[in-house]
Amino acid sequence: QAGATKDYKGSNGDFTHFGVSLSEAHKTGLGSSAALTTSLVAALLSYSTAAATSDISPLPLKPIHNLAQAAHCAAQGKVGSGFDVAAAVYGSCLYRRFTPTVLERLGDSSTPGFGERLHRCVEDLDLEHKWDVEVASQAVRLPKSLLLLMCDVDCGSETPGMVRNVLKWRKENPEGAAILWTAIQQGSDDVCQELHRLA
């Protein structure tokens, strides 16, 4: 663990201090904010459900996914694909994004009726704004013969700003963007099919 300077013992085990504050740490771009949001949502739902019903059986994944998507989109300004949240909930999967209006109609959390709107959204009770997300869990697996390497380039990125820039470019260049989007989608589909064949 290069850069580690000191170990701290906490009540839950050992923690390693890397000599940098959280605000100065570089993002990895590996969906850590989505993983944190999803685990917190799942923990709170599990706790509140068990407290209300004395039921300790596993929660269904769909409401965890829906609420985590709502929380994560609100935190990031309702941009991004939502794939990282879906992967945190379902694991390896093929994913097609939900229509953004599913969450856009929720409004600000301080507005009247927000709790009821959120409940109806998470439980998918609104017939006019149904969740149309597609998640095929475990549909893609890396074959054992494939070695996946990851590199840390030691710099971070700000997802909402990057997404806004891409969407701005897409709006200003609709024809070129459509060609590129189609090619990227086709490439993604081809890779998934090949991984499925090799696995």
PDB file of C-alpha atoms in Angstrom:
ATOM      1  CA  GLN A   1       0.000   0.000   0.000  1.00  0.00           C
ATOM      2  CA  ALA A   2       2.185   2.780  -1.313  1.00  0.00           C
ATOM      3  CA  GLY A   3       1.620   6.084   0.404  1.00  0.00           C
ATOM      4  CA  ALA A   4       0.233   4.593   3.584  1.00  0.00           C
ATOM      5  CA  THR A   5       1.649   6.390   6.590  1.00  0.00           C
ATOM      6  CA  LYS A   6      -0.082   5.064   9.658  1.00  0.00           C
ATOM      7  CA  ASP A   7      -2.612   2.468  10.731  1.00  0.00           C
ATOM      8  CA  TYR A   8      -5.518   3.388  12.966  1.00  0.00           C
ATOM      9  CA  LYS A   9      -7.377   0.800  14.991  1.00  0.00           C
ATOM     10  CA  GLY A  10     -11.108   1.357  15.074  1.00  0.00           C
ATOM     11  CA  SER A  11     -13.887  -0.572  16.748  1.00  0.00           C
ATOM     12  CA  ASN A  12     -14.494  -2.489  13.504  1.00  0.00           C
ATOM     13  CA  GLY A  13     -10.881  -3.348  12.661  1.00  0.00           C
ATOM     14  CA  ASP A  14      -7.865  -1.727  11.046  1.00  0.00           C
ATOM     15  CA  PHE A  15      -7.967   1.409   8.928  1.00  0.00           C
ATOM     16  CA  THR A  16      -5.102   2.713   6.837  1.00  0.00           C
ATOM     17  CA  HIS A  17      -4.369   6.427   6.634  1.00  0.00           C
ATOM     18  CA  PHE A  18      -3.000   7.455   3.232  1.00  0.00           C
ATOM     19  CA  GLY A  19      -1.822  10.914   4.202  1.00  0.00           C
ATOM     20  CA  VAL A  20      -4.513  12.759   2.245  1.00  0.00           C
ATOM     21  CA  SER A  21      -7.864  14.183   3.260  1.00  0.00           C
ATOM     22  CA  LEU A  22     -11.029  12.981   1.542  1.00  0.00           C
ATOM     23  CA  SER A  23     -11.538  16.362  -0.144  1.00  0.00           C
ATOM     24  CA  GLU A  24      -8.063  16.144  -1.701  1.00  0.00           C
ATOM     25  CA  ALA A  25      -8.250  12.487  -2.737  1.00  0.00           C
ATOM     26  CA  HIS A  26      -8.548  11.801  -6.464  1.00  0.00           C
ATOM     27  CA  LYS A  27     -11.619  10.028  -7.756  1.00  0.00           C
ATOM     28  CA  THR A  28     -11.076   6.670  -9.408  1.00  0.00           C
ATOM     29  CA  GLY A  29     -14.136   6.816 -11.659  1.00  0.00           C
ATOM     30  CA  LEU A  30     -15.153   3.317 -10.561  1.00  0.00           C
ATOM     31  CA  GLY A  31     -18.595   4.160  -9.188  1.00  0.00           C
ATOM     32  CA  SER A  32     -17.646   4.586  -5.537  1.00  0.00           C
ATOM     33  CA  SER A  33     -20.287   7.276  -4.964  1.00  0.00           C
ATOM     34  CA  ALA A  34     -22.952   4.997  -6.465  1.00  0.00           C
ATOM     35  CA  ALA A  35     -21.759   2.071  -4.334  1.00  0.00           C
ATOM     36  CA  LEU A  36     -21.868   4.206  -1.194  1.00  0.00           C
ATOM     37  CA  THR A  37     -25.329   5.583  -2.046  1.00  0.00           C
ATOM     38  CA  THR A  38     -26.680   2.123  -2.816  1.00  0.00           C
ATOM     39  CA  SER A  39     -25.293   0.505   0.331  1.00  0.00           C
ATOM     40  CA  LEU A  40     -26.631   3.336   2.493  1.00  0.00           C
ATOM     41  CA  VAL A  41     -30.074   3.123   0.874  1.00  0.00           C
ATOM     42  CA  ALA A  42     -30.142  -0.672   1.310  1.00  0.00           C
ATOM     43  CA  ALA A  43     -29.072  -0.408   4.956  1.00  0.00           C
ATOM     44  CA  LEU A  44     -31.689   2.236   5.776  1.00  0.00           C
ATOM     45  CA  LEU A  45     -34.453   0.356   3.955  1.00  0.00           C
ATOM     46  CA  SER A  46     -33.495  -2.891   5.666  1.00  0.00           C
ATOM     47  CA  TYR A  47     -33.423  -1.241   9.085  1.00  0.00           C
ATOM     48  CA  SER A  48     -36.730   0.613   8.656  1.00  0.00           C
ATOM     49  CA  THR A  49     -38.459  -2.453   7.209  1.00  0.00           C
ATOM     50  CA  ALA A  50     -37.245  -4.712  10.020  1.00  0.00           C
ATOM     51  CA  ALA A  51     -38.231  -2.120  12.644  1.00  0.00           C
ATOM     52  CA  ALA A  52     -41.730  -1.754  11.191  1.00  0.00           C
ATOM     53  CA  THR A  53     -42.486  -5.409  10.487  1.00  0.00           C
ATOM     54  CA  SER A  54     -39.931  -7.491  12.438  1.00  0.00           C
ATOM     55  CA  ASP A  55     -39.120  -9.080   9.065  1.00  0.00           C
ATOM     56  CA  ILE A  56     -35.404  -9.724   8.529  1.00  0.00           C
ATOM     57  CA  SER A  57     -35.668 -11.434   5.139  1.00  0.00           C
ATOM     58  CA  PRO A  58     -33.704  -9.887   2.227  1.00  0.00           C
ATOM     59  CA  LEU A  59     -35.336  -6.907   0.555  1.00  0.00           C
ATOM     60  CA  PRO A  60     -36.325  -7.061  -3.110  1.00  0.00           C
ATOM     61  CA  LEU A  61     -33.721  -5.366  -5.286  1.00  0.00           C
ATOM     62  CA  LYS A  62     -36.090  -3.245  -7.373  1.00  0.00           C
ATOM     63  CA  PRO A  63     -37.041  -0.700  -4.659  1.00  0.00           C
ATOM     64  CA  ILE A  64     -33.401  -0.504  -3.551  1.00  0.00           C
ATOM     65  CA  HIS A  65     -32.422   0.219  -7.155  1.00  0.00           C
ATOM     66  CA  ASN A  66     -35.168   2.800  -7.680  1.00  0.00           C
ATOM     67  CA  LEU A  67     -34.508   4.696  -4.445  1.00  0.00           C
ATOM     68  CA  ALA A  68     -30.725   4.604  -4.947  1.00  0.00           C
ATOM     69  CA  GLN A  69     -31.172   5.959  -8.488  1.00  0.00           C
ATOM     70  CA  ALA A  70     -33.342   8.782  -7.129  1.00  0.00           C
ATOM     71  CA  ALA A  71     -30.830   9.652  -4.410  1.00  0.00           C
ATOM     72  CA  HIS A  72     -27.816   9.457  -6.701  1.00  0.00           C
ATOM     73  CA  CYS A  73     -29.441  11.489  -9.487  1.00  0.00           C
ATOM     74  CA  ALA A  74     -30.476  14.165  -6.985  1.00  0.00           C
ATOM     75  CA  ALA A  75     -26.921  14.351  -5.630  1.00  0.00           C
ATOM     76  CA  GLN A  76     -25.400  14.575  -9.117  1.00  0.00           C
ATOM     77  CA  GLY A  77     -27.930  16.957 -10.624  1.00  0.00           C
ATOM     78  CA  LYS A  78     -30.012  14.305 -12.429  1.00  0.00           C
ATOM     79  CA  VAL A  79     -27.334  13.494 -14.998  1.00  0.00           C
ATOM     80  CA  GLY A  80     -25.446  10.322 -15.789  1.00  0.00           C
ATOM     81  CA  SER A  81     -26.536   6.955 -17.056  1.00  0.00           C
ATOM     82  CA  GLY A  82     -27.345   5.281 -13.733  1.00  0.00           C
ATOM     83  CA  PHE A  83     -25.335   2.222 -14.753  1.00  0.00           C
ATOM     84  CA  ASP A  84     -23.050   2.455 -11.732  1.00  0.00           C
ATOM     85  CA  VAL A  85     -26.046   2.314  -9.379  1.00  0.00           C
ATOM     86  CA  ALA A  86     -27.530  -0.642 -11.292  1.00  0.00           C
ATOM     87  CA  ALA A  87     -24.185  -2.453 -11.100  1.00  0.00           C
ATOM     88  CA  ALA A  88     -23.980  -1.763  -7.357  1.00  0.00           C
ATOM     89  CA  VAL A  89     -27.440  -3.311  -6.888  1.00  0.00           C
ATOM     90  CA  TYR A  90     -27.455  -6.180  -9.397  1.00  0.00           C
ATOM     91  CA  GLY A  91     -23.752  -6.884 -10.036  1.00  0.00           C
ATOM     92  CA  SER A  92     -22.557  -7.550 -13.587  1.00  0.00           C
ATOM     93  CA  CYS A  93     -25.411  -6.743 -15.935  1.00  0.00           C
ATOM     94  CA  LEU A  94     -26.610  -5.463 -19.258  1.00  0.00           C
ATOM     95  CA  TYR A  95     -28.287  -2.131 -18.613  1.00  0.00           C
ATOM     96  CA  ARG A  96     -30.538   0.233 -20.534  1.00  0.00           C
ATOM     97  CA  ARG A  97     -31.211   3.546 -18.860  1.00  0.00           C
ATOM     98  CA  PHE A  98     -34.604   4.626 -17.569  1.00  0.00           C
ATOM     99  CA  THR A  99     -36.361   7.659 -19.069  1.00  0.00           C
ATOM    100  CA  PRO A 100     -35.175  10.710 -17.037  1.00  0.00           C
ATOM    101  CA  THR A 101     -38.746  12.016 -16.569  1.00  0.00           C
ATOM    102  CA  VAL A 102     -39.334   9.118 -14.139  1.00  0.00           C
ATOM    103  CA  LEU A 103     -37.248  11.046 -11.603  1.00  0.00           C
ATOM    104  CA  GLU A 104     -37.554  14.607 -12.886  1.00  0.00           C
ATOM    105  CA  ARG A 105     -41.171  14.836 -11.750  1.00  0.00           C
ATOM    106  CA  LEU A 106     -40.180  14.245  -8.119  1.00  0.00           C
ATOM    107  CA  GLY A 107     -39.170  17.862  -7.648  1.00  0.00           C
ATOM    108  CA  ASP A 108     -37.204  19.199  -4.713  1.00  0.00           C
ATOM    109  CA  SER A 109     -37.311  17.322  -1.421  1.00  0.00           C
ATOM    110  CA  SER A 110     -38.533  20.461   0.372  1.00  0.00           C
ATOM    111  CA  THR A 111     -41.683  20.792  -1.767  1.00  0.00           C
ATOM    112  CA  PRO A 112     -45.107  19.702  -0.461  1.00  0.00           C
ATOM    113  CA  GLY A 113     -46.012  16.097  -1.237  1.00  0.00           C
ATOM    114  CA  PHE A 114     -42.426  15.034  -1.956  1.00  0.00           C
ATOM    115  CA  GLY A 115     -42.592  12.013   0.350  1.00  0.00           C
ATOM    116  CA  GLU A 116     -45.686  10.635  -1.367  1.00  0.00           C
ATOM    117  CA  ARG A 117     -44.236  11.293  -4.851  1.00  0.00           C
ATOM    118  CA  LEU A 118     -41.014   9.530  -3.852  1.00  0.00           C
ATOM    119  CA  HIS A 119     -42.938   6.561  -2.427  1.00  0.00           C
ATOM    120  CA  ARG A 120     -45.009   6.196  -5.619  1.00  0.00           C
ATOM    121  CA  CYS A 121     -41.856   6.514  -7.739  1.00  0.00           C
ATOM    122  CA  VAL A 122     -39.805   3.972  -5.781  1.00  0.00           C
ATOM    123  CA  GLU A 123     -42.666   1.461  -5.669  1.00  0.00           C
ATOM    124  CA  ASP A 124     -43.404   2.125  -9.374  1.00  0.00           C
ATOM    125  CA  LEU A 125     -47.061   2.992  -8.702  1.00  0.00           C
ATOM    126  CA  ASP A 126     -47.363   5.943 -11.106  1.00  0.00           C
ATOM    127  CA  LEU A 127     -48.937   4.555 -14.276  1.00  0.00           C
ATOM    128  CA  GLU A 128     -47.961   7.629 -16.324  1.00  0.00           C
ATOM    129  CA  HIS A 129     -44.289   7.487 -15.330  1.00  0.00           C
ATOM    130  CA  LYS A 130     -43.389   3.798 -15.074  1.00  0.00           C
ATOM    131  CA  TRP A 131     -39.790   2.727 -14.647  1.00  0.00           C
ATOM    132  CA  ASP A 132     -38.641   1.553 -18.083  1.00  0.00           C
ATOM    133  CA  VAL A 133     -35.117   0.580 -17.036  1.00  0.00           C
ATOM    134  CA  GLU A 134     -33.843  -2.727 -18.404  1.00  0.00           C
ATOM    135  CA  VAL A 135     -31.424  -4.727 -16.260  1.00  0.00           C
ATOM    136  CA  ALA A 136     -30.288  -8.191 -17.297  1.00  0.00           C
ATOM    137  CA  SER A 137     -28.377  -9.396 -14.246  1.00  0.00           C
ATOM    138  CA  GLN A 138     -25.356 -11.642 -14.912  1.00  0.00           C
ATOM    139  CA  ALA A 139     -25.969 -11.401 -18.679  1.00  0.00           C
ATOM    140  CA  VAL A 140     -22.307 -10.546 -19.269  1.00  0.00           C
ATOM    141  CA  ARG A 141     -19.385 -12.298 -17.651  1.00  0.00           C
ATOM    142  CA  LEU A 142     -15.694 -12.024 -18.339  1.00  0.00           C
ATOM    143  CA  PRO A 143     -14.249 -15.273 -19.670  1.00  0.00           C
ATOM    144  CA  LYS A 144     -11.572 -16.877 -17.499  1.00  0.00           C
ATOM    145  CA  SER A 145      -9.069 -16.498 -20.325  1.00  0.00           C
ATOM    146  CA  LEU A 146      -9.417 -12.680 -20.336  1.00  0.00           C
ATOM    147  CA  LEU A 147      -7.061 -10.690 -18.135  1.00  0.00           C
ATOM    148  CA  LEU A 148      -8.432  -7.295 -17.126  1.00  0.00           C
ATOM    149  CA  LEU A 149      -5.882  -4.651 -16.120  1.00  0.00           C
ATOM    150  CA  MET A 150      -6.763  -1.349 -14.499  1.00  0.00           C
ATOM    151  CA  CYS A 151      -4.487   1.671 -14.287  1.00  0.00           C
ATOM    152  CA  ASP A 152      -4.618   4.652 -11.951  1.00  0.00           C
ATOM    153  CA  VAL A 153      -3.800   7.805 -13.929  1.00  0.00           C
ATOM    154  CA  ASP A 154      -3.663   9.815 -10.693  1.00  0.00           C
ATOM    155  CA  CYS A 155      -6.252  12.399 -11.609  1.00  0.00           C
ATOM    156  CA  GLY A 156      -9.931  12.847 -10.936  1.00  0.00           C
ATOM    157  CA  SER A 157     -12.931  13.971 -12.922  1.00  0.00           C
ATOM    158  CA  GLU A 158     -16.206  15.668 -12.159  1.00  0.00           C
ATOM    159  CA  THR A 159     -18.971  13.536 -13.682  1.00  0.00           C
ATOM    160  CA  PRO A 160     -21.827  16.087 -13.802  1.00  0.00           C
ATOM    161  CA  GLY A 161     -19.638  18.679 -15.542  1.00  0.00           C
ATOM    162  CA  MET A 162     -18.326  16.151 -18.047  1.00  0.00           C
ATOM    163  CA  VAL A 163     -21.836  14.920 -18.836  1.00  0.00           C
ATOM    164  CA  ARG A 164     -23.124  18.481 -19.303  1.00  0.00           C
ATOM    165  CA  ASN A 165     -20.312  19.181 -21.763  1.00  0.00           C
ATOM    166  CA  VAL A 166     -21.057  16.036 -23.760  1.00  0.00           C
ATOM    167  CA  LEU A 167     -24.799  16.792 -23.838  1.00  0.00           C
ATOM    168  CA  LYS A 168     -24.057  20.375 -24.946  1.00  0.00           C
ATOM    169  CA  TRP A 169     -21.861  19.071 -27.769  1.00  0.00           C
ATOM    170  CA  ARG A 170     -24.548  16.532 -28.704  1.00  0.00           C
ATOM    171  CA  LYS A 171     -27.184  19.281 -28.913  1.00  0.00           C
ATOM    172  CA  GLU A 172     -24.930  21.484 -31.042  1.00  0.00           C
ATOM    173  CA  ASN A 173     -23.928  18.618 -33.381  1.00  0.00           C
ATOM    174  CA  PRO A 174     -27.026  16.395 -33.654  1.00  0.00           C
ATOM    175  CA  GLU A 175     -26.139  14.622 -36.914  1.00  0.00           C
ATOM    176  CA  GLY A 176     -22.545  13.826 -35.989  1.00  0.00           C
ATOM    177  CA  ALA A 177     -23.578  12.882 -32.468  1.00  0.00           C
ATOM    178  CA  ALA A 178     -26.260  10.503 -33.767  1.00  0.00           C
ATOM    179  CA  ILE A 179     -23.704   8.720 -35.964  1.00  0.00           C
ATOM    180  CA  LEU A 180     -21.228   8.459 -33.087  1.00  0.00           C
ATOM    181  CA  TRP A 181     -23.909   7.346 -30.586  1.00  0.00           C
ATOM    182  CA  THR A 182     -25.101   4.617 -32.954  1.00  0.00           C
ATOM    183  CA  ALA A 183     -21.546   3.396 -33.525  1.00  0.00           C
ATOM    184  CA  ILE A 184     -20.806   3.332 -29.782  1.00  0.00           C
ATOM    185  CA  GLN A 185     -24.039   1.426 -29.091  1.00  0.00           C
ATOM    186  CA  GLN A 186     -23.278  -1.080 -31.826  1.00  0.00           C
ATOM    187  CA  GLY A 187     -19.750  -1.536 -30.491  1.00  0.00           C
ATOM    188  CA  SER A 188     -21.074  -2.106 -26.981  1.00  0.00           C
ATOM    189  CA  ASP A 189     -23.601  -4.654 -28.220  1.00  0.00           C
ATOM    190  CA  ASP A 190     -20.893  -6.472 -30.199  1.00  0.00           C
ATOM    191  CA  VAL A 191     -18.556  -6.640 -27.203  1.00  0.00           C
ATOM    192  CA  CYS A 192     -21.353  -7.992 -24.982  1.00  0.00           C
ATOM    193  CA  GLN A 193     -22.236 -10.672 -27.518  1.00  0.00           C
ATOM    194  CA  GLU A 194     -18.612 -11.723 -27.844  1.00  0.00           C
ATOM    195  CA  LEU A 195     -18.094 -11.856 -24.063  1.00  0.00           C
ATOM    196  CA  HIS A 196     -21.257 -13.951 -23.758  1.00  0.00           C
ATOM    197  CA  ARG A 197     -19.933 -16.318 -26.457  1.00  0.00           C
ATOM    198  CA  LEU A 198     -16.520 -16.664 -24.793  1.00  0.00           C
ATOM    199  CA  ALA A 199     -17.739 -17.059 -21.205  1.00  0.00           C
TER     200      ALA A 199
END
